[in-house]
Short mmCIF file of C-alpha atoms in Angstrom, two decimals:
data_model
loop_
_atom_site.label_atom_id
_atom_site.label_comp_id
_atom_site.label_asym_id
_atom_site.label_seq_id
_atom_site.Cartn_x
_atom_site.Cartn_y
_atom_site.Cartn_z
CA MET A 1 -38.89 -46.29 -38.95
CA GLY A 2 -38.84 -49.07 -41.43
CA ASP A 3 -38.91 -53.10 -40.68
CA THR A 4 -37.63 -53.71 -37.15
CA ARG A 5 -36.28 -57.20 -37.89
CA ALA A 6 -35.00 -55.73 -41.11
CA THR A 7 -32.87 -53.71 -38.66
CA SER A 8 -32.48 -56.09 -36.33
CA ARG A 9 -30.41 -58.00 -39.14
CA ALA A 10 -28.82 -55.54 -40.52
CA VAL A 11 -27.16 -54.81 -37.18
CA GLU A 12 -26.52 -58.39 -36.69
CA ASP A 13 -24.41 -58.85 -40.17
CA LEU A 14 -22.25 -55.41 -40.12
CA GLY A 15 -22.33 -55.27 -35.91
CA LEU A 16 -21.56 -52.06 -33.84
CA PRO A 17 -17.94 -50.89 -33.63
CA PRO A 18 -17.16 -48.66 -30.26
CA VAL A 19 -18.30 -45.54 -30.34
CA ILE A 20 -15.40 -42.93 -30.16
CA THR A 21 -14.90 -41.78 -26.91
CA CYS A 22 -12.73 -39.42 -25.57
CA ARG A 23 -10.28 -42.30 -23.75
CA GLU A 24 -7.84 -43.45 -26.20
CA PRO A 25 -4.92 -41.27 -26.17
CA GLY A 26 -2.85 -39.61 -28.69
CA SER A 27 -6.63 -39.88 -30.48
CA PHE A 28 -8.24 -36.60 -32.00
CA ALA A 29 -11.28 -37.40 -30.03
CA ARG A 30 -9.39 -36.81 -27.13
CA GLY A 31 -7.17 -33.60 -28.75
CA VAL A 32 -10.28 -32.15 -28.85
CA MET A 33 -11.14 -32.34 -25.54
CA ALA A 34 -7.93 -31.80 -23.75
CA GLU A 35 -6.86 -29.55 -26.03
CA ARG A 36 -8.79 -27.55 -28.47
CA HIS A 37 -12.32 -27.05 -25.87
CA PRO A 38 -9.12 -26.02 -23.13
CA ALA A 39 -8.12 -23.21 -25.36
CA LEU A 40 -12.04 -21.98 -26.56
CA ILE A 41 -12.73 -21.54 -23.03
CA GLU A 42 -10.41 -18.84 -22.79
CA GLN A 43 -10.81 -17.36 -26.91
CA VAL A 44 -14.48 -16.82 -25.06
CA ARG A 45 -12.86 -15.18 -22.04
CA GLU A 46 -11.01 -13.09 -23.52
CA ALA A 47 -13.80 -11.29 -26.51
CA PHE A 48 -15.86 -10.37 -24.00
CA PRO A 49 -15.91 -7.75 -20.97
CA TYR A 50 -17.20 -10.48 -18.78
CA GLY A 51 -17.31 -10.19 -14.86
CA PRO A 52 -15.95 -11.87 -12.07
CA GLY A 53 -19.12 -14.28 -11.79
CA GLN A 54 -18.43 -15.73 -15.54
CA HIS A 55 -14.86 -15.63 -14.41
CA ARG A 56 -15.27 -18.28 -11.73
CA ALA A 57 -18.02 -20.58 -14.30
CA LEU A 58 -15.24 -20.91 -17.10
CA ASP A 59 -12.74 -21.70 -14.90
CA ALA A 60 -14.54 -23.92 -13.17
CA LEU A 61 -16.14 -25.91 -16.30
CA LEU A 62 -12.47 -25.21 -17.61
CA HIS A 63 -11.54 -26.98 -13.61
CA GLU A 64 -13.57 -29.63 -14.61
CA ILE A 65 -12.42 -31.23 -17.97
CA LEU A 66 -9.46 -31.51 -17.46
CA HIS A 67 -9.24 -32.89 -13.40
CA GLY A 68 -13.27 -33.60 -12.84
CA VAL A 69 -16.18 -35.06 -13.24
CA VAL A 70 -19.03 -34.68 -15.19
CA GLU A 71 -21.32 -32.52 -13.83
CA PRO A 72 -25.24 -31.67 -14.31
CA LEU A 73 -27.02 -28.26 -15.03
CA GLY A 74 -27.53 -26.66 -11.50
CA PRO A 75 -31.49 -26.95 -10.28
CA GLY A 76 -33.38 -24.39 -11.32
CA ILE A 77 -32.15 -24.74 -15.27
CA PRO A 78 -34.78 -24.66 -17.35
CA ASP A 79 -33.46 -28.01 -18.69
CA ARG A 80 -32.19 -29.51 -16.40
CA GLU A 81 -34.10 -32.21 -16.37
CA LEU A 82 -33.54 -33.22 -20.28
CA TRP A 83 -30.37 -33.19 -19.90
CA LEU A 84 -30.51 -35.83 -16.57
CA GLU A 85 -31.99 -37.76 -19.20
CA ARG A 86 -29.91 -37.45 -21.84
CA GLY A 87 -26.63 -38.48 -20.35
CA ARG A 88 -27.45 -39.59 -16.82
CA GLU A 89 -24.86 -43.14 -17.34
CA TYR A 90 -21.92 -40.27 -17.73
CA PHE A 91 -22.53 -38.19 -14.83
CA GLY A 92 -20.50 -38.56 -11.50
CA ARG A 93 -17.40 -39.82 -14.81
CA PRO A 94 -14.63 -38.20 -16.34
CA TRP A 95 -15.48 -35.94 -19.39
CA PHE A 96 -13.30 -38.25 -21.02
CA ASP A 97 -14.74 -41.84 -20.69
CA ALA A 98 -18.35 -40.26 -21.96
CA PRO A 99 -18.92 -40.53 -26.09
CA PHE A 100 -17.18 -38.09 -28.09
CA LEU A 101 -20.84 -36.58 -29.73
CA TRP A 102 -21.99 -36.46 -26.04
CA SER A 103 -19.13 -34.84 -25.10
CA GLU A 104 -18.43 -32.37 -26.89
CA SER A 105 -22.40 -31.38 -27.46
CA TYR A 106 -22.69 -31.00 -24.03
CA PHE A 107 -19.79 -29.51 -23.54
CA TYR A 108 -21.22 -26.51 -25.56
CA ARG A 109 -24.35 -26.16 -23.63
CA ARG A 110 -21.96 -26.16 -20.21
CA LEU A 111 -19.89 -22.74 -21.98
CA LEU A 112 -23.09 -21.38 -22.71
CA GLU A 113 -24.34 -21.14 -19.03
CA ALA A 114 -21.03 -20.56 -18.30
CA VAL A 115 -21.10 -16.51 -19.72
CA GLY A 116 -24.98 -17.08 -19.00
CA TYR A 117 -26.25 -16.51 -22.45
CA PHE A 118 -29.54 -18.73 -21.21
CA GLY A 119 -29.83 -16.88 -17.68
CA GLU A 120 -31.82 -13.61 -16.43
CA GLY A 121 -30.05 -10.89 -17.25
CA PRO A 122 -27.92 -8.51 -19.49
CA TRP A 123 -26.14 -11.54 -20.99
CA GLN A 124 -28.67 -13.43 -21.73
CA GLY A 125 -28.20 -14.41 -26.29
CA ILE A 126 -25.86 -12.92 -26.43
CA ASP A 127 -23.87 -15.70 -28.86
CA PRO A 128 -20.61 -15.88 -27.16
CA PHE A 129 -19.38 -16.56 -30.62
CA ALA A 130 -20.58 -13.24 -32.82
CA SER A 131 -17.43 -11.39 -32.14
CA PHE A 132 -15.49 -14.76 -34.16
CA LYS A 133 -17.92 -15.19 -36.66
CA ARG A 134 -18.59 -11.32 -37.83
CA ALA A 135 -14.57 -10.65 -37.58
CA GLU A 136 -14.41 -13.73 -40.65
CA LEU A 137 -17.29 -12.08 -42.72
CA ARG A 138 -15.62 -8.96 -42.69
CA GLY A 139 -11.81 -10.93 -43.33
CA SER A 140 -10.48 -10.17 -47.09
CA THR A 141 -10.91 -13.67 -47.90
CA VAL A 142 -14.65 -13.37 -48.05
CA GLU A 143 -14.07 -10.46 -50.57
CA GLU A 144 -12.03 -12.26 -53.23
CA GLU A 145 -14.29 -15.27 -52.76
CA LEU A 146 -17.63 -13.12 -53.40
CA ARG A 147 -15.70 -11.12 -56.14
CA SER A 148 -14.88 -14.62 -57.82
CA LEU A 149 -18.24 -15.55 -58.40
CA GLY A 150 -18.11 -12.67 -61.41
CA ASP A 151 -16.27 -15.75 -63.28
CA LEU A 152 -19.31 -17.76 -62.93
CA ALA A 153 -21.47 -15.14 -63.94
CA ASP A 154 -21.86 -16.89 -67.76
CA ALA A 155 -20.75 -19.99 -67.81
CA PRO A 156 -22.51 -22.73 -68.52
CA ALA A 157 -25.58 -23.63 -66.11
CA ALA A 158 -23.57 -27.37 -65.82
CA GLU A 159 -20.33 -25.68 -65.62
CA ARG A 160 -21.63 -23.45 -62.86
CA ALA A 161 -23.50 -26.00 -61.24
CA ALA A 162 -20.27 -28.36 -60.95
CA ALA A 163 -18.33 -25.23 -58.99
CA LEU A 164 -21.54 -24.18 -56.90
CA LEU A 165 -21.55 -27.97 -55.16
CA GLN A 166 -18.00 -27.55 -55.22
CA ALA A 167 -17.58 -24.64 -53.62
CA SER A 168 -20.37 -25.59 -50.96
CA LEU A 169 -18.04 -28.56 -49.81
CA TRP A 170 -15.49 -27.19 -49.79
CA GLY A 171 -17.13 -24.24 -47.92
CA ASN A 172 -17.47 -26.18 -45.10
CA ARG A 173 -13.19 -26.44 -44.42
CA ALA A 174 -13.87 -22.91 -43.22
CA ASP A 175 -14.57 -23.89 -39.84
CA LEU A 176 -14.15 -21.92 -37.27
CA GLY A 177 -14.32 -24.71 -34.51
CA PHE A 178 -11.63 -26.09 -36.63
CA ARG A 179 -9.60 -23.78 -37.48
CA GLY A 180 -9.56 -21.93 -33.90
CA PRO A 181 -11.29 -18.21 -33.46
CA ALA A 182 -8.42 -16.53 -34.39
CA GLY A 183 -8.50 -17.53 -37.99
CA GLU A 184 -5.19 -19.48 -37.91
CA SER A 185 -5.55 -21.53 -41.48
CA THR A 186 -6.32 -24.91 -42.23
CA PRO A 187 -3.28 -27.03 -42.29
CA GLY A 188 -2.56 -28.99 -45.18
CA GLU A 189 -3.69 -28.25 -49.00
CA ALA A 190 -6.69 -29.49 -49.60
CA ASP A 191 -6.70 -32.86 -51.78
CA PRO A 192 -8.89 -31.43 -55.19
CA GLY A 193 -9.91 -35.61 -55.96
CA LEU A 194 -12.96 -36.27 -53.06
CA VAL A 195 -12.50 -39.12 -51.59
CA ALA A 196 -15.80 -40.34 -52.70
CA ASP A 197 -17.81 -38.20 -55.40
CA ASP A 198 -21.81 -39.00 -55.67
CA SER A 199 -22.23 -35.77 -57.08
CA ALA A 200 -23.62 -37.23 -60.33
CA ALA A 201 -26.09 -38.76 -58.19
CA LEU A 202 -27.27 -35.64 -56.55
CA TRP A 203 -28.29 -33.17 -59.81
CA SER A 204 -29.66 -36.75 -61.04
CA LEU A 205 -31.71 -36.30 -57.83
CA LEU A 206 -32.77 -33.03 -58.82
CA PRO A 207 -34.09 -32.63 -62.48
CA ALA A 208 -34.86 -29.06 -63.81
CA GLY A 209 -38.00 -27.90 -63.78
CA SER A 210 -39.00 -30.94 -60.72
CA PRO A 211 -41.66 -29.08 -58.71
CA ALA A 212 -39.32 -30.60 -55.82
CA THR A 213 -39.13 -29.49 -52.27
CA VAL A 214 -34.82 -28.83 -51.18
CA ALA A 215 -34.35 -29.45 -47.02
CA VAL A 216 -30.63 -28.09 -46.63
CA ILE A 217 -29.35 -28.51 -43.26
CA ALA A 218 -26.78 -25.85 -42.32
CA ASP A 219 -23.52 -26.13 -40.76
CA ASN A 220 -20.90 -23.64 -40.45
CA THR A 221 -22.28 -19.97 -41.03
CA GLY A 222 -19.33 -16.77 -42.91
CA ARG A 223 -17.00 -18.69 -45.56
CA GLU A 224 -19.18 -22.01 -45.65
CA LEU A 225 -23.01 -20.55 -45.29
CA ILE A 226 -22.61 -17.64 -47.82
CA PRO A 227 -20.91 -21.07 -50.59
CA ASP A 228 -24.23 -22.73 -49.51
CA LEU A 229 -26.58 -19.64 -50.63
CA VAL A 230 -25.29 -19.26 -53.85
CA LEU A 231 -25.52 -22.64 -53.96
CA ILE A 232 -29.77 -22.67 -52.97
CA ASP A 233 -29.91 -19.90 -55.45
CA HIS A 234 -28.70 -21.78 -58.47
CA LEU A 235 -31.03 -24.38 -57.23
CA LEU A 236 -34.47 -22.33 -57.97
CA GLU A 237 -32.97 -20.38 -60.34
CA HIS A 238 -32.75 -23.03 -62.42
CA GLY A 239 -35.14 -24.65 -61.38
CA ARG A 240 -33.25 -28.05 -59.52
CA ALA A 241 -36.00 -26.74 -56.88
CA ASP A 242 -39.17 -24.49 -56.51
CA ARG A 243 -38.36 -23.90 -52.76
CA VAL A 244 -35.40 -24.65 -50.28
CA VAL A 245 -36.30 -25.03 -46.45
CA LEU A 246 -32.45 -24.20 -44.81
CA HIS A 247 -32.27 -25.88 -41.41
CA VAL A 248 -29.93 -23.74 -39.02
CA LYS A 249 -29.73 -24.19 -34.66
CA PRO A 250 -31.44 -22.29 -32.75
CA GLY A 251 -28.31 -21.37 -30.53
CA PRO A 252 -25.10 -20.85 -30.38
CA TYR A 253 -23.42 -23.92 -31.03
CA TYR A 254 -19.64 -25.59 -32.51
CA VAL A 255 -18.17 -21.98 -32.30
CA SER A 256 -19.40 -21.28 -35.65
CA ASP A 257 -22.51 -22.72 -36.02
CA ALA A 258 -25.33 -21.14 -38.07
CA MET A 259 -28.50 -19.33 -36.85
CA THR A 260 -31.20 -17.34 -37.85
CA ALA A 261 -29.22 -14.13 -37.12
CA ASP A 262 -26.52 -15.49 -38.84
CA VAL A 263 -28.11 -16.78 -41.81
CA ILE A 264 -29.18 -12.19 -41.63
CA ASP A 265 -25.88 -11.40 -41.57
CA CYS A 266 -24.53 -13.82 -44.51
CA LEU A 267 -27.22 -12.81 -46.48
CA ARG A 268 -26.54 -8.62 -45.76
CA ARG A 269 -22.75 -9.40 -46.71
CA LEU A 270 -23.79 -11.22 -49.99
CA SER A 271 -26.76 -8.34 -51.58
CA GLY A 272 -24.72 -5.72 -50.42
CA ALA A 273 -21.21 -6.60 -53.08
CA PRO A 274 -20.90 -5.37 -55.98
CA GLY A 275 -21.91 -7.38 -59.19
CA GLU A 276 -22.81 -11.21 -59.81
CA ALA A 277 -22.84 -11.31 -55.83
CA GLY A 278 -25.01 -8.67 -55.06
CA ALA A 279 -26.67 -9.95 -57.90
CA ILE A 280 -27.56 -13.74 -56.21
CA GLY A 281 -28.37 -12.07 -52.79
CA GLY A 282 -30.88 -10.06 -53.90
CA ARG A 283 -32.24 -13.47 -55.41
CA VAL A 284 -31.67 -14.62 -52.20
CA TRP A 285 -33.39 -11.74 -50.36
CA GLU A 286 -36.55 -12.09 -52.71
CA ALA A 287 -36.78 -15.94 -51.96
CA MET A 288 -37.06 -15.75 -48.47
CA GLY A 289 -39.75 -12.76 -48.66
CA ALA A 290 -41.55 -15.29 -51.04
CA GLY A 291 -41.33 -17.92 -49.06
CA ARG A 292 -39.37 -20.20 -51.64
CA LEU A 293 -36.20 -19.66 -49.42
CA GLN A 294 -37.33 -20.50 -46.01
CA VAL A 295 -35.31 -20.88 -42.68
CA ARG A 296 -36.36 -23.16 -39.84
CA THR A 297 -34.72 -24.77 -36.62
CA HIS A 298 -35.69 -27.49 -34.64
CA PRO A 299 -34.11 -28.42 -30.90
CA PHE A 300 -32.83 -31.48 -32.44
CA PHE A 301 -29.67 -29.68 -34.00
CA CYS A 302 -28.19 -29.58 -30.93
CA ALA A 303 -29.02 -32.77 -29.51
CA PRO A 304 -26.26 -35.03 -28.46
CA PHE A 305 -27.68 -38.05 -30.21
CA PRO A 306 -27.41 -39.30 -34.16
CA TYR A 307 -29.84 -38.54 -36.69
CA GLU A 308 -31.36 -42.66 -36.30
CA ARG A 309 -33.05 -40.90 -33.03
CA MET A 310 -34.72 -37.68 -35.00
CA PRO A 311 -38.12 -36.79 -33.42
CA GLY A 312 -41.60 -37.72 -35.30
CA ASP A 313 -41.77 -34.28 -36.60
CA LEU A 314 -38.41 -33.20 -37.99
CA ARG A 315 -38.77 -36.99 -39.54
CA ALA A 316 -41.65 -35.87 -41.48
CA GLU A 317 -41.05 -32.63 -42.51
CA LEU A 318 -37.15 -34.04 -43.49
CA GLY A 319 -39.69 -36.65 -45.76
CA THR A 320 -41.27 -34.72 -47.66
CA ALA A 321 -38.02 -33.55 -49.27
CA ALA A 322 -36.97 -34.42 -52.82
CA LEU A 323 -33.67 -34.19 -50.94
CA THR A 324 -31.85 -33.30 -47.83
CA ILE A 325 -28.14 -32.40 -47.95
CA LEU A 326 -26.18 -32.68 -45.05
CA LYS A 327 -23.31 -29.93 -44.60
CA GLY A 328 -20.08 -29.95 -42.52
CA ASP A 329 -18.71 -32.83 -40.34
CA LEU A 330 -20.66 -32.78 -37.29
CA ASN A 331 -24.25 -33.63 -39.18
CA TYR A 332 -21.62 -36.69 -41.17
CA ARG A 333 -20.90 -38.07 -37.74
CA ARG A 334 -24.89 -37.90 -36.66
CA LEU A 335 -25.82 -39.30 -39.73
CA VAL A 336 -23.60 -41.86 -40.13
CA GLY A 337 -22.97 -42.43 -36.21
CA ASP A 338 -19.94 -41.59 -34.30
CA ARG A 339 -18.17 -44.87 -34.06
CA MET A 340 -15.16 -46.85 -35.68
CA TRP A 341 -16.66 -48.00 -38.32
CA SER A 342 -14.47 -49.57 -41.27
CA ALA A 343 -14.39 -46.94 -44.07
CA THR A 344 -15.66 -49.15 -46.78
CA THR A 345 -18.85 -49.69 -44.32
CA SER A 346 -22.13 -49.45 -46.75
CA PHE A 347 -23.28 -45.26 -46.37
CA ALA A 348 -26.33 -46.71 -48.13
CA ASP A 349 -26.54 -49.09 -45.48
CA LEU A 350 -25.75 -46.65 -42.35
CA THR A 351 -28.78 -43.99 -43.50
CA ALA A 352 -31.38 -46.49 -44.73
CA TYR A 353 -33.21 -45.14 -41.57
CA PHE A 354 -33.62 -41.60 -43.29
CA PRO A 355 -36.63 -40.39 -44.03
CA GLY A 356 -35.90 -39.36 -47.63
CA ALA A 357 -33.31 -38.99 -50.04
CA VAL A 358 -29.75 -37.91 -48.63
CA ALA A 359 -27.07 -36.00 -49.38
CA ALA A 360 -23.56 -35.43 -47.14
CA LEU A 361 -21.23 -32.83 -48.32
CA ARG A 362 -18.41 -33.05 -45.38
CA THR A 363 -14.41 -32.72 -45.35
CA LEU A 364 -12.89 -34.75 -42.82
CA LYS A 365 -12.45 -33.05 -40.00
CA SER A 366 -12.95 -35.83 -37.66
CA ASP A 367 -12.31 -39.88 -37.41
CA VAL A 368 -15.73 -41.04 -38.92
CA VAL A 369 -15.40 -42.14 -42.40
CA VAL A 370 -17.28 -44.74 -44.52
CA GLY A 371 -18.39 -45.74 -47.91
CA LEU A 372 -15.15 -45.31 -49.62
CA ASP A 373 -13.78 -47.78 -52.09
CA PRO A 374 -11.17 -50.63 -51.05
CA LEU A 375 -8.48 -49.04 -53.17
CA THR A 376 -9.21 -45.73 -52.72
CA LEU A 377 -9.17 -46.15 -49.26
CA GLU A 378 -6.03 -48.78 -49.48
CA SER A 379 -4.12 -45.11 -50.88
CA LEU A 380 -4.76 -42.84 -48.50
CA GLU A 381 -4.14 -45.05 -46.10
CA ARG A 382 -0.56 -44.93 -47.71
CA SER A 383 -0.33 -41.63 -48.00
CA GLY A 384 0.43 -41.40 -44.34
CA ARG A 385 -1.24 -38.24 -43.88
CA ALA A 386 -3.60 -37.62 -41.61
CA TRP A 387 -6.42 -37.72 -44.18
CA ARG A 388 -9.54 -38.32 -42.10
CA THR A 389 -8.67 -35.35 -39.46
CA SER A 390 -6.78 -32.68 -41.23
CA GLY A 391 -9.24 -31.03 -43.56
CA THR A 392 -7.09 -31.84 -46.19
CA HIS A 393 -9.57 -34.24 -47.86
CA ALA A 394 -14.00 -34.38 -48.90
CA LEU A 395 -16.69 -36.25 -49.64
CA ILE A 396 -20.22 -36.02 -51.74
CA GLN A 397 -22.07 -38.91 -50.78
CA VAL A 398 -25.73 -39.82 -51.82
CA ARG A 399 -28.25 -42.19 -50.84
CA PRO A 400 -31.46 -42.17 -53.06
CA ARG A 401 -34.76 -42.19 -51.62
CA SER A 402 -34.66 -46.66 -51.42
CA GLY A 403 -32.19 -46.81 -48.69
CA GLY A 404 -31.76 -51.00 -47.04
CA ALA A 405 -32.30 -51.78 -43.91
CA ALA A 406 -31.89 -49.28 -41.24
CA LEU A 407 -29.02 -49.54 -38.71
CA SER A 408 -28.73 -48.80 -35.13
CA ALA A 409 -25.92 -46.09 -35.08
#
């Protein structure tokens, strides 16, 4: 964990801004809780022929969010005590008063409970978001993106690497929770100029021919995970890594977050495509069989806490990687802490606790952002656009293994 005295000094120097909640009218977080989550409840209800008991549970959850207070999981539920410990101070209070990171995570846990995902019976283990994910995989956009891989087949390695990194980065824009399971497009055109671009630093940490292990903490499946798998293939094929560990969620989470089943669905889609896409899929399939690509998960990936609170076993594992690449908005919030940081706060300071070198690939879909140059921030603020939350801007930020003092985020 590092020197606790150094941690304290860093906290005193930078201070801790308020944790983001859903309390503020007109805020992005409040919009998620008051509008996006109720809409998702209705979409999940319509996606499956659930019975009366599940409909009643979904209705109760909707009413609780909008008009009631946060209720604990019911008696006899195996992880009831765990969640009581995780959020004891929030039960009995309005949902809008709880920290945004905690309330989002608990919302998805309650949604799974309402549809019987964890309970005994025929709906146990049925992913309520599966139909949304599979529809995206069958879509024409994925077909077009797979065909476009042929354009890079003969490109020089450096050009191909840059293009595949950008594809993995902007694939994060394809978030069913952000766009809505119905699939409407993200508002606004993507701005190709990254608000922070440490891509050169990322590649410098993975020189060709090094016997490196790279950890990738996935975010969304479908149109994001396929580019991630293609990037992983490039790392392995060009000697940037001799082993990649892909970390996914242990259960359904945030609509389109990837589980092991989603990795398999995406790999089948990739390997079944013609041309370069199919060749890549075949290599990834073989890499999994040979152990060069391993898929793992951990309960902490569905916990409502920042990564600074990761358990010792996960910390030890990530500490052995030459680089850990975290994909997406939620992982970014958990990496730096879901607080109203000044956008010029040092990314290196906020991530110094991380057990090894870390890179964040993220399109901006929530308020938190750090590590920006003051002139870049000034230009973004003058633009008049909702650049923090619209999914139109992106960043690549890297902190080498030798970070500064840790922070309590």
